[in-house]
XYZ file of C-alpha atoms in Angstrom:
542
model
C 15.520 202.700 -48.888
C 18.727 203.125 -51.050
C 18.973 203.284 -54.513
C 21.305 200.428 -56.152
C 23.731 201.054 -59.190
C 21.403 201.203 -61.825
C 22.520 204.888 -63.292
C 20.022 207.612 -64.844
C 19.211 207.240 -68.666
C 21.254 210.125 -69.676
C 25.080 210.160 -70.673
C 28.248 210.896 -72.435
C 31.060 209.792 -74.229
C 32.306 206.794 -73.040
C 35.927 208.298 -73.077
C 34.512 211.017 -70.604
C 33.316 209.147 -68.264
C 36.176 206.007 -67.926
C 38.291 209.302 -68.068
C 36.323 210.972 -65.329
C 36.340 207.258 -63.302
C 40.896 207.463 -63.780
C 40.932 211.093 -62.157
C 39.046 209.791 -58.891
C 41.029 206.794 -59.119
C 44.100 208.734 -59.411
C 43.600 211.478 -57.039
C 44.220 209.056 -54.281
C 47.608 208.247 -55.278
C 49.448 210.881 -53.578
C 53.402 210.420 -53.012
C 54.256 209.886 -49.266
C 56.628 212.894 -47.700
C 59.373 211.837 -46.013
C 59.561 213.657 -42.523
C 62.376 213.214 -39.272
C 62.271 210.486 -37.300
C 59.445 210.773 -33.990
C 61.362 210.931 -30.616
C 59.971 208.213 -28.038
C 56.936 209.237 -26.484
C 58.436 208.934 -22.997
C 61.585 211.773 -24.286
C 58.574 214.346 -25.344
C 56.537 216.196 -22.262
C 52.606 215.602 -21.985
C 51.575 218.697 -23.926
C 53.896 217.920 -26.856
C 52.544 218.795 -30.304
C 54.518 215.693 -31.579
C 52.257 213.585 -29.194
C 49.024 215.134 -30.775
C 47.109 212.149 -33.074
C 45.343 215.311 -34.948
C 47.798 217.597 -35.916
C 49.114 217.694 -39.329
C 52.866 215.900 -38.923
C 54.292 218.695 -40.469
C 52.240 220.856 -38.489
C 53.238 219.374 -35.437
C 56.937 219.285 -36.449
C 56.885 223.129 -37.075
C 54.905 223.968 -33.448
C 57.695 221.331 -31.987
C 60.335 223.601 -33.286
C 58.884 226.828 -32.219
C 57.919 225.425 -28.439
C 61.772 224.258 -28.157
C 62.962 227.677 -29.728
C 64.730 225.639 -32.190
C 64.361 228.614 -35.312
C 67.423 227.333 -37.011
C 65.247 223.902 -37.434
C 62.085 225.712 -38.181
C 63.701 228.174 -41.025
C 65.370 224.771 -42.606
C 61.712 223.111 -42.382
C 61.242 225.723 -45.445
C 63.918 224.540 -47.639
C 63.575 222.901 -51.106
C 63.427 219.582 -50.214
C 61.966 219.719 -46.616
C 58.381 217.762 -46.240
C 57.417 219.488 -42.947
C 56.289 223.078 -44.366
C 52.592 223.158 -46.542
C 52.723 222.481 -50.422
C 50.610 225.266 -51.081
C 52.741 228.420 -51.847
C 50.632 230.922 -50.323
C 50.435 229.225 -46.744
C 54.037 228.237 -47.154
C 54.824 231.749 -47.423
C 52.034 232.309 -44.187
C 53.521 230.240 -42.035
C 57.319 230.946 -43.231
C 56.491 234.488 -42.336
C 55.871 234.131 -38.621
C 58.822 231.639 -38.219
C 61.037 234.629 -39.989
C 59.135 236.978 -37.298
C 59.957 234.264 -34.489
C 63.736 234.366 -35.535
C 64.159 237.880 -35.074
C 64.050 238.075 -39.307
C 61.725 240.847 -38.976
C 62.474 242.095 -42.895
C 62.572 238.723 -44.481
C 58.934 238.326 -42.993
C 57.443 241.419 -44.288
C 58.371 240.134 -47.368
C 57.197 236.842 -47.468
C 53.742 238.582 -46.270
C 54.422 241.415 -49.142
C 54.219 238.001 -51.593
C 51.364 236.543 -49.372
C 49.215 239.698 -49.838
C 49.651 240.140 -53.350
C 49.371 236.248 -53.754
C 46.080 236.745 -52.184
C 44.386 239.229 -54.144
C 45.423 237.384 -57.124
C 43.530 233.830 -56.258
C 40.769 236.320 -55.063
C 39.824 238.556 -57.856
C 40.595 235.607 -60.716
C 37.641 234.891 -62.387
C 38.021 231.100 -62.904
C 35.641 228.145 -61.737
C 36.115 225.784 -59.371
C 37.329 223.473 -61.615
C 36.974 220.022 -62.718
C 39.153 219.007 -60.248
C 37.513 220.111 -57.183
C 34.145 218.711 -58.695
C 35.164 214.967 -59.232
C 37.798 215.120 -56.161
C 37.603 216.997 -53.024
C 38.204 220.990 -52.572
C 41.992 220.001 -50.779
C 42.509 220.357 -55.219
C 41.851 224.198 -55.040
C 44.353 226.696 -53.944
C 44.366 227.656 -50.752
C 42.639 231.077 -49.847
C 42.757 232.167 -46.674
C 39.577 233.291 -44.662
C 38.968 236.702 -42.925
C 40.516 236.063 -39.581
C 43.597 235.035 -41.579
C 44.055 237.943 -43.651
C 43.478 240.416 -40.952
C 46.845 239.489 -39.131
C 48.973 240.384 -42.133
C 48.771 243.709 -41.573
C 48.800 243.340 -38.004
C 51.915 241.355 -37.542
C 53.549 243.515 -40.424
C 52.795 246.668 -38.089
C 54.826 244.568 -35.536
C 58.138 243.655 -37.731
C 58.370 247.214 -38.993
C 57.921 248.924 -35.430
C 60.776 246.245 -34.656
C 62.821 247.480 -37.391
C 62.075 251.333 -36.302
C 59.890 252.371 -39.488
C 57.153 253.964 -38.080
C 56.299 255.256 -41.201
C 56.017 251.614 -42.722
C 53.705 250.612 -39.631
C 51.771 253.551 -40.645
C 51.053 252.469 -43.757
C 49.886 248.908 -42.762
C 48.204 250.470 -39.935
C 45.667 252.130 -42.834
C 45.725 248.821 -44.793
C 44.283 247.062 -41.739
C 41.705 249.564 -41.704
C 40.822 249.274 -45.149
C 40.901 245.658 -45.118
C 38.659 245.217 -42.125
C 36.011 247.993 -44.415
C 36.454 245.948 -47.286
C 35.853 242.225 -45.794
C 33.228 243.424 -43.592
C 34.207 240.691 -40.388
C 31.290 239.031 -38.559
C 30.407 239.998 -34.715
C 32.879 237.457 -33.397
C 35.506 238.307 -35.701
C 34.911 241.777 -34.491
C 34.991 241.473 -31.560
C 37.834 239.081 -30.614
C 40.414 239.728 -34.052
C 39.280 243.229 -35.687
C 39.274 245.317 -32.471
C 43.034 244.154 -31.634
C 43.823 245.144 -35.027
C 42.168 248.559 -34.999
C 43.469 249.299 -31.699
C 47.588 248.870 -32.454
C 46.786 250.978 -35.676
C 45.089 253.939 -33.665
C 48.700 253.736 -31.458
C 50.735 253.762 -33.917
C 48.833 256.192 -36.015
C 48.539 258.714 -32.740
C 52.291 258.137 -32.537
C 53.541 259.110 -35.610
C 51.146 262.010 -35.586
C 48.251 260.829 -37.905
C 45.531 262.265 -35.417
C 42.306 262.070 -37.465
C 43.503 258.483 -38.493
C 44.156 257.610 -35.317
C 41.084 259.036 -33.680
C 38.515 256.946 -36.677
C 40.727 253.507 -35.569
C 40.544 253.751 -32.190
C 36.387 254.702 -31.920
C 36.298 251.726 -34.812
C 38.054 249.473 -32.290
C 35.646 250.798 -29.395
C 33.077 249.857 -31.802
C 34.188 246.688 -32.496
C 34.778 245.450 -28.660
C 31.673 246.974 -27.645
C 30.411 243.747 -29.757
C 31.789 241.136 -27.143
C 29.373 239.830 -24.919
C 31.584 240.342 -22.092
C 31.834 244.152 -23.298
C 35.874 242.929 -23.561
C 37.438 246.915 -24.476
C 40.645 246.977 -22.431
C 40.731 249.194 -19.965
C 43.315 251.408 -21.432
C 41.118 252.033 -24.959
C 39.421 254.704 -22.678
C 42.211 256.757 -22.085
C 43.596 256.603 -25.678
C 40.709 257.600 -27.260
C 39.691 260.280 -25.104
C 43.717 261.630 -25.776
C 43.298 261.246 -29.533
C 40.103 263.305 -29.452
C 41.594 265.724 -27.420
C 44.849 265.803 -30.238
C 42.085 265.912 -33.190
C 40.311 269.005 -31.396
C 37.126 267.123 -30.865
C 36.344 268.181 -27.107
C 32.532 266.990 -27.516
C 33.792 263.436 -28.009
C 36.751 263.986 -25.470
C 34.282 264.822 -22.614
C 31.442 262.062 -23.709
C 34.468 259.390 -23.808
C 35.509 261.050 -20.207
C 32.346 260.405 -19.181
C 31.805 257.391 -20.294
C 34.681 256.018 -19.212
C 34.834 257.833 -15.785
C 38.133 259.009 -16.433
C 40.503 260.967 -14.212
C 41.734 263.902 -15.102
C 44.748 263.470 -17.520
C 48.046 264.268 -15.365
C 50.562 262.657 -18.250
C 53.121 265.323 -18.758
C 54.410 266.415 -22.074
C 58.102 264.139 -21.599
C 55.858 260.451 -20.688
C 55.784 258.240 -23.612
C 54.007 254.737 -24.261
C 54.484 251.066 -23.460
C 52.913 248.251 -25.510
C 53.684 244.329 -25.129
C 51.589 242.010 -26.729
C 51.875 238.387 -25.519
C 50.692 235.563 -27.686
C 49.847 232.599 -26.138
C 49.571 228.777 -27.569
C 48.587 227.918 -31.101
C 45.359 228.413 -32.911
C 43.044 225.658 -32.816
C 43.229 223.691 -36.291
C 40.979 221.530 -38.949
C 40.747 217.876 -38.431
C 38.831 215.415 -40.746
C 35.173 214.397 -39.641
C 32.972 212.088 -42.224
C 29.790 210.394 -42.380
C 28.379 208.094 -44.668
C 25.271 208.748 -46.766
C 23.104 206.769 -48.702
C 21.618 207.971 -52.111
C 17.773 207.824 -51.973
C 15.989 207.310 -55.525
C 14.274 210.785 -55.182
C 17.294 212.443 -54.627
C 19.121 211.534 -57.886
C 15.817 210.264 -60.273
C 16.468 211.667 -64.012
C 20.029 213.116 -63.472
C 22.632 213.268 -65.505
C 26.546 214.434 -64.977
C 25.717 217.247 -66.990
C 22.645 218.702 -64.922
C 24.242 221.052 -63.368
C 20.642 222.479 -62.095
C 19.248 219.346 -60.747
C 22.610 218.478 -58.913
C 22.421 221.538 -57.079
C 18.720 221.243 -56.844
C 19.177 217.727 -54.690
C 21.710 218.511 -52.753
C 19.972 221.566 -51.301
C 17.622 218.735 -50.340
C 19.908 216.070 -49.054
C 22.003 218.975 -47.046
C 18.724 219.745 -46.061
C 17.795 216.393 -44.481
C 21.296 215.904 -43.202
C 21.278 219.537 -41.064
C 17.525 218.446 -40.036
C 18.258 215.656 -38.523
C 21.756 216.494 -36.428
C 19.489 219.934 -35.442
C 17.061 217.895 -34.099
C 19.345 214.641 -32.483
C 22.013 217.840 -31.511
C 24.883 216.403 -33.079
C 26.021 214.820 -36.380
C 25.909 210.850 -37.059
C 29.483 210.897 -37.514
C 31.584 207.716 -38.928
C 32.468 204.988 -36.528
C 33.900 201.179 -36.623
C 30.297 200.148 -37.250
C 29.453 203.241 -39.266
C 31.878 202.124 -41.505
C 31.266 198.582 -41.434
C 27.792 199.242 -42.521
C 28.733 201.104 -44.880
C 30.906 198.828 -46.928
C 28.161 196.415 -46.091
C 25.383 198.399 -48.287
C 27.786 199.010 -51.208
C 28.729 195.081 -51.256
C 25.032 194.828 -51.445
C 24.439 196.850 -54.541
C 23.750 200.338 -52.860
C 25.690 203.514 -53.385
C 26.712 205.085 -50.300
C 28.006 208.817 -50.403
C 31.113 209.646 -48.102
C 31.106 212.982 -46.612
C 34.337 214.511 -45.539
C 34.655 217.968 -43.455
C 36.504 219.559 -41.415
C 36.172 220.383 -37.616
C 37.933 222.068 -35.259
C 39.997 221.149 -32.736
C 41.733 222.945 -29.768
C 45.164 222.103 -28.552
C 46.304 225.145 -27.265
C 49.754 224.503 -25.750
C 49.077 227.767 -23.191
C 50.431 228.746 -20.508
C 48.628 228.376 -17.423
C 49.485 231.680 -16.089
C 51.227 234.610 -17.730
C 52.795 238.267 -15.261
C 53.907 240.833 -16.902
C 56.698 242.819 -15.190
C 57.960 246.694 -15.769
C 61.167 247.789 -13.579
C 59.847 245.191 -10.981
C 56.380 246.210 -11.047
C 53.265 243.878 -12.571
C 51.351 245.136 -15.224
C 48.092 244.574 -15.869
C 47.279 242.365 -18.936
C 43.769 242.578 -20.732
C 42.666 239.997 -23.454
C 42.787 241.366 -26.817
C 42.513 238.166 -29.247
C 40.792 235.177 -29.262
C 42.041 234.056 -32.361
C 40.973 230.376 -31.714
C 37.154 231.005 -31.417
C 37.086 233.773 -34.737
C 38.249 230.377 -36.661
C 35.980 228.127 -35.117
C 33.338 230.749 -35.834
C 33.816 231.226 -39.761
C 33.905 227.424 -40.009
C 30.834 227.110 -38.846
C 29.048 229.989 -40.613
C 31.015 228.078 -43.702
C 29.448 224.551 -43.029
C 25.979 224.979 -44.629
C 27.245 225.995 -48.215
C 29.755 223.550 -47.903
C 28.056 220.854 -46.797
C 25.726 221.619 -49.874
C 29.214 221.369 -52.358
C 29.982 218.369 -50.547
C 26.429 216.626 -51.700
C 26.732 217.908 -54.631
C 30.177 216.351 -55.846
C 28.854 213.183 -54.469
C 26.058 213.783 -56.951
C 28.080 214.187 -59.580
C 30.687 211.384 -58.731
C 26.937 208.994 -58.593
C 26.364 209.529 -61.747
C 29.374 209.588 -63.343
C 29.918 206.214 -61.833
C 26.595 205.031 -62.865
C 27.613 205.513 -66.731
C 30.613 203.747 -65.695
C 28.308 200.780 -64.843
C 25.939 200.731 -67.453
C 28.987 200.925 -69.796
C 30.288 197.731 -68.191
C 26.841 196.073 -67.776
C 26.369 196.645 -71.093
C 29.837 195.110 -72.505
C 30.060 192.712 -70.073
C 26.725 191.972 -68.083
C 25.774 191.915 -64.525
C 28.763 191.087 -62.977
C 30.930 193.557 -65.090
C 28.236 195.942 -64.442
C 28.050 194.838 -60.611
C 32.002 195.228 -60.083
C 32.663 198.417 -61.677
C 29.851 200.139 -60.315
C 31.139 199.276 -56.878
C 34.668 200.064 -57.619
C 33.364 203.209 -58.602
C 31.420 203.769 -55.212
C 34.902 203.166 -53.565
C 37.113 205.158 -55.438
C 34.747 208.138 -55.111
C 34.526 207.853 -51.636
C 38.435 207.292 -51.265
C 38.974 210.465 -52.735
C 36.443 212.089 -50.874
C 38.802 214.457 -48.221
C 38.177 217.205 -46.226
C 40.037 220.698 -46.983
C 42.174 221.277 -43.307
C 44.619 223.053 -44.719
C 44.885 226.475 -42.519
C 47.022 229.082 -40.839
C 48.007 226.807 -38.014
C 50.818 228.629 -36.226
C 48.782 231.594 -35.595
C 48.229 232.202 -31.794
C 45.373 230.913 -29.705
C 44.626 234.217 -27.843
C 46.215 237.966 -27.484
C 46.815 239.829 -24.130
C 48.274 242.847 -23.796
C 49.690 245.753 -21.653
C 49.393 249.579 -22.078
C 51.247 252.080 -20.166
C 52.094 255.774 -19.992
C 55.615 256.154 -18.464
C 57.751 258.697 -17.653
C 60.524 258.816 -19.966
C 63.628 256.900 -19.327
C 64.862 253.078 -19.544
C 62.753 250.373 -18.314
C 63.138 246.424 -17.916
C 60.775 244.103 -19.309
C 60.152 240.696 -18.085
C 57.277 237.940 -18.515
C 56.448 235.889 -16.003
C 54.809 232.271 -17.450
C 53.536 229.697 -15.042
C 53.598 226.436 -16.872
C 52.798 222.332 -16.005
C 53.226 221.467 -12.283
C 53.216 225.756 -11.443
C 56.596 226.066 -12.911
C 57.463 229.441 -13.398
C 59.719 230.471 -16.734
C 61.111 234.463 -17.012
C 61.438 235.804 -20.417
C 64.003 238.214 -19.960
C 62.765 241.094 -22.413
C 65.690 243.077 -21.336
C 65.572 246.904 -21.317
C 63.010 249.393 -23.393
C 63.746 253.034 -23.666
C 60.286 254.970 -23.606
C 60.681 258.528 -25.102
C 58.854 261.213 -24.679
C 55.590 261.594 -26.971
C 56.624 257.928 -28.474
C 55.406 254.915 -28.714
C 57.379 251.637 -27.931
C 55.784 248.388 -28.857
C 57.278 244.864 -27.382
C 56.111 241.784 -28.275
C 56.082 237.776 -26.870
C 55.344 234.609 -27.628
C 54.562 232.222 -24.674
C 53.917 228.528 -24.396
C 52.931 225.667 -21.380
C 51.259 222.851 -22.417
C 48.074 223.481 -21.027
C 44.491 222.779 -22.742
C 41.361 225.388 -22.675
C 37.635 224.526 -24.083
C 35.619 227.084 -25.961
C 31.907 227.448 -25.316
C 29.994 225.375 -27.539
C 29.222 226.011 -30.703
C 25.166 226.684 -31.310
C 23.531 224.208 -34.012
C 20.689 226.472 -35.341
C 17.702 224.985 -36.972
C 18.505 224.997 -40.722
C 15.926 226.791 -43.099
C 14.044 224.906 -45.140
C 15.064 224.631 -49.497
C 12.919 226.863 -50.793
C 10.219 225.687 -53.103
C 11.228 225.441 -56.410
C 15.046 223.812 -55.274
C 13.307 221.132 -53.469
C 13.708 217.381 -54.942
C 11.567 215.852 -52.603
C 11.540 215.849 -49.155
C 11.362 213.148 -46.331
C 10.921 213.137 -42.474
């Protein structure tokens, strides 16, 4: 049984709520960007971004750019009057910062992230509500804040441009942001163990190479920590060697033999003149939000007695309602997502009188444009490459840990858009009768549910994954080359050219490698959802 547009007793100002019912309406008027033409389908290979029906267009554009290694295109995509780069200014500045990075613009991007950071704390620590806007139209009206993954890499990739730019002291300092950021934001397990222990790991380096040996010594056993959290036990095989080295420098023989032990190390033959060899390959593009919705309908129970002011009782029944909805797609293993006939039905019900909730979120989606195989070679000789990063799968994760408390905002600004659209009827009912009543009630339903969008914005040309290579050298000059096998076994050379490795240093390359090809992550566990608690429960139903 639904309930049909007959609103609650209570109410407000009549101005409120027509004023309320012009937002929503409104909202959904959003000017249309103007972006470059679409090549043919047949001129674009298989794995194209521009071929993708999911991808943001400007999105896609951007990835296009980057795939082609057309930077000059991807820096103009940033210009004043360019529709392909984000609206928001913070991931504007996000993404603008890794196409600086990509164009060899290695200071220009550690600004742009300078502005991102302190653009972050500021949306962070501002003690403001969510605002009227978000309430009556869809959380796409807040600023963007990025999540923990997100933030992590600012420090990582500015480590990166100021190691390009030879300012070891400057990656120092970032290196010891990192850390404090990871103490501070406290990642989960995955996050851990497939973001925060790259992270930790490139700040013990460059830490140990610039001499900071008790700083180097706490990043590296945090990193150990931190991949000793993957199921797969994923440390690199080099960690070992580096941290027993940095105990050894830090005069902490206990740990240096328990870490030599551990790690059945050889006995260290390095002589004083080898230095170090870092390349970090990033391959493909993060996966990215897409829209998902389902249609609810509004059961008496859940909405008996409210008003648009009960702020209690709104929250109260959508704790129920999210309830019922995570109930059921825990027990049918998947969500009752919208489809043709969804919809149809849908429309159906609200013709006949019954308000129907739209729920917009997003999900995730994988198109990884990766290379099917990726050799790494030093002076003609492969290196071993170790997986670092899963970038990808950390996003995927803190949606989903996300989904329960947002599901429960999503119910409950459907709630409030209910009721505020049930004034809106008994206004008109009462002016004009039933069929007054009748149509602005539904025209109400629909423009609440128009405006009812899903919040996809995110850092979308972030890698998928992270491998890297770690070598102790003799000293001397040493060329670099990578090795990608791509659609049809294709094999590309990135010419890195030459790397001089000094003694006692530390030299840190870096590469960005693409192919077309698709990956699946394991699926994502649907746990059973606890049940409201007592006193937050509207009523329950089977």
């Amino acid at each position: 049984m639904t309930t049909t547009r007959r609103g609650p007793e209570r109410g407000g100002a009549a101005s409120v709520r027509f004023l309320a019912l012009a937002l929503l309406l409104l909202a959904g008027c959003t000017p249309a960007r103007t972006l470059p033409a679409f090549p043919a389908p047949e001129a674009l290979p298989p794995g194209s971004p521009l071929r993708s029906r999911s991808l943001d267009p400007g999105t896609a554009w951007l990835r296009y750019y980057l795939i082609t290694g057309e930077d000059s295109a991807a820096l103009a995509a940033f210009g004043r009057h360019s529709a392909i780069a984000p609206g928001d200014h913070l991931l504007r500045a996000l993404q603008h910062a890794l196409v600086l990075r990509r164009a060899g613009e290695y200071a220009r991007s550690n600004r742009a992230f300078e502005w991102a950071e302190r653009e972050i704390e500021r949306r962070y620590t501002r003690s403001v509500s969510r605002g009227v806007g978000s309430i009556l139209v869809s959380d796409r009206t807040l600023a963007y804040v990025p999540t923990t993954g997100e933030r992590m890499m600012i420090p990582f990739y500015r480590m990166l441009n100021y190691l390009a730019l030879g300012d070891t002291g400057g990656a120092v300092v970032e290196a010891r942001k990192a850390n404090e950021l990871r103490a501070r934001l406290e990642p989960g397990p995955v996050e851990a163990c497939r973001e925060s222990g790259m992270v930790q790991y490139l700040a013990g380096l460059v830490e140990a190479s610039a001499g900071e040996r008790n700083d180097a010594l706490v990043s590296l056993r945090q990193a150990e920590q931190a991949f000793d959290g993957c199921p797969d036990g994923g440390a690199p095989p080099s960690l070992g060697g580096d941290l027993y080295r940095a105990a050894r420098a830090a005069g902490v023989e206990e740990l240096a033999d328990s870490v030599r032990r551990r790690y059945a190390l050889a006995p260290d033959s390095a002589a004083a003149a080898d230095g170090d060899l870092v390349l970090l390959v990033e391959s493909g593009f993060i996966g990215f939000r897409t829209e998902e919705a389902l249609h609810v309908p509004i059961l008496p129970e859940d909405v008996h007695g409210l008003g648009y002011d009960d702020d209690l009782g709104i929250e109260r029944a959508a704790e129920n309602v999210t309830y019922r909805m995570r109930r059921r797609a825990w027990e049918r293993g998947g969500w009752d997502l919208d489809g043709d006939a969804g919809r149809t039905m849908a429309v159906a019900a609200m013709l006949g009188g019954d308000y129907v909730l739209r729920l917009a979120w997003p999900a995730f989606r994988l198109e990884a444009d990766a290379p099917a195989g990726v050799r790494v070679l030093v002076a003609d000789s492969a290196a071993p490459l170790a997986g670092v990063g899963d970038l990808s799968l950390v996003a995927r994760d803190e949606m989903e840990r996300q989904r329960p408390a947002m599901l429960t905002r999503l119910v409950a600004r459907g709630l409030t858009k209910y009721v505020l659209a049930s004034q809106v009827e008994k206004k008109a009912r009462k002016q004009g009768g039933d069929g007054a009543g009748y149509f602005f009630g539904l025209l109400a339903n629909l423009a609440a549910n128009e405006t009812e969008h899903a919040d996809t914005r995110s850092w979308s040309l972030l890698p998928d994954r992270v491998m890297m290579t770690r070598l102790r050298l003799p000293a001397g000059s040493y060329e670099v080359r990578v090795e990608v096998t791509g659609e049809a076994g294709a094999v590309h050379v990135h010419d890195l050219g030459y790397v001089r490795v000094e003694p006692g240093s530390l030299a840190v390359l870096s590469d960005r490698v693409w192919g077309g090809e698709r990956r699946d992550l394991p699926v994502a566990p649907m746990e059973e959802p606890p049940a409201p608690q007592a006193d937050s429960v509207v009523a329950q139903r089977p």
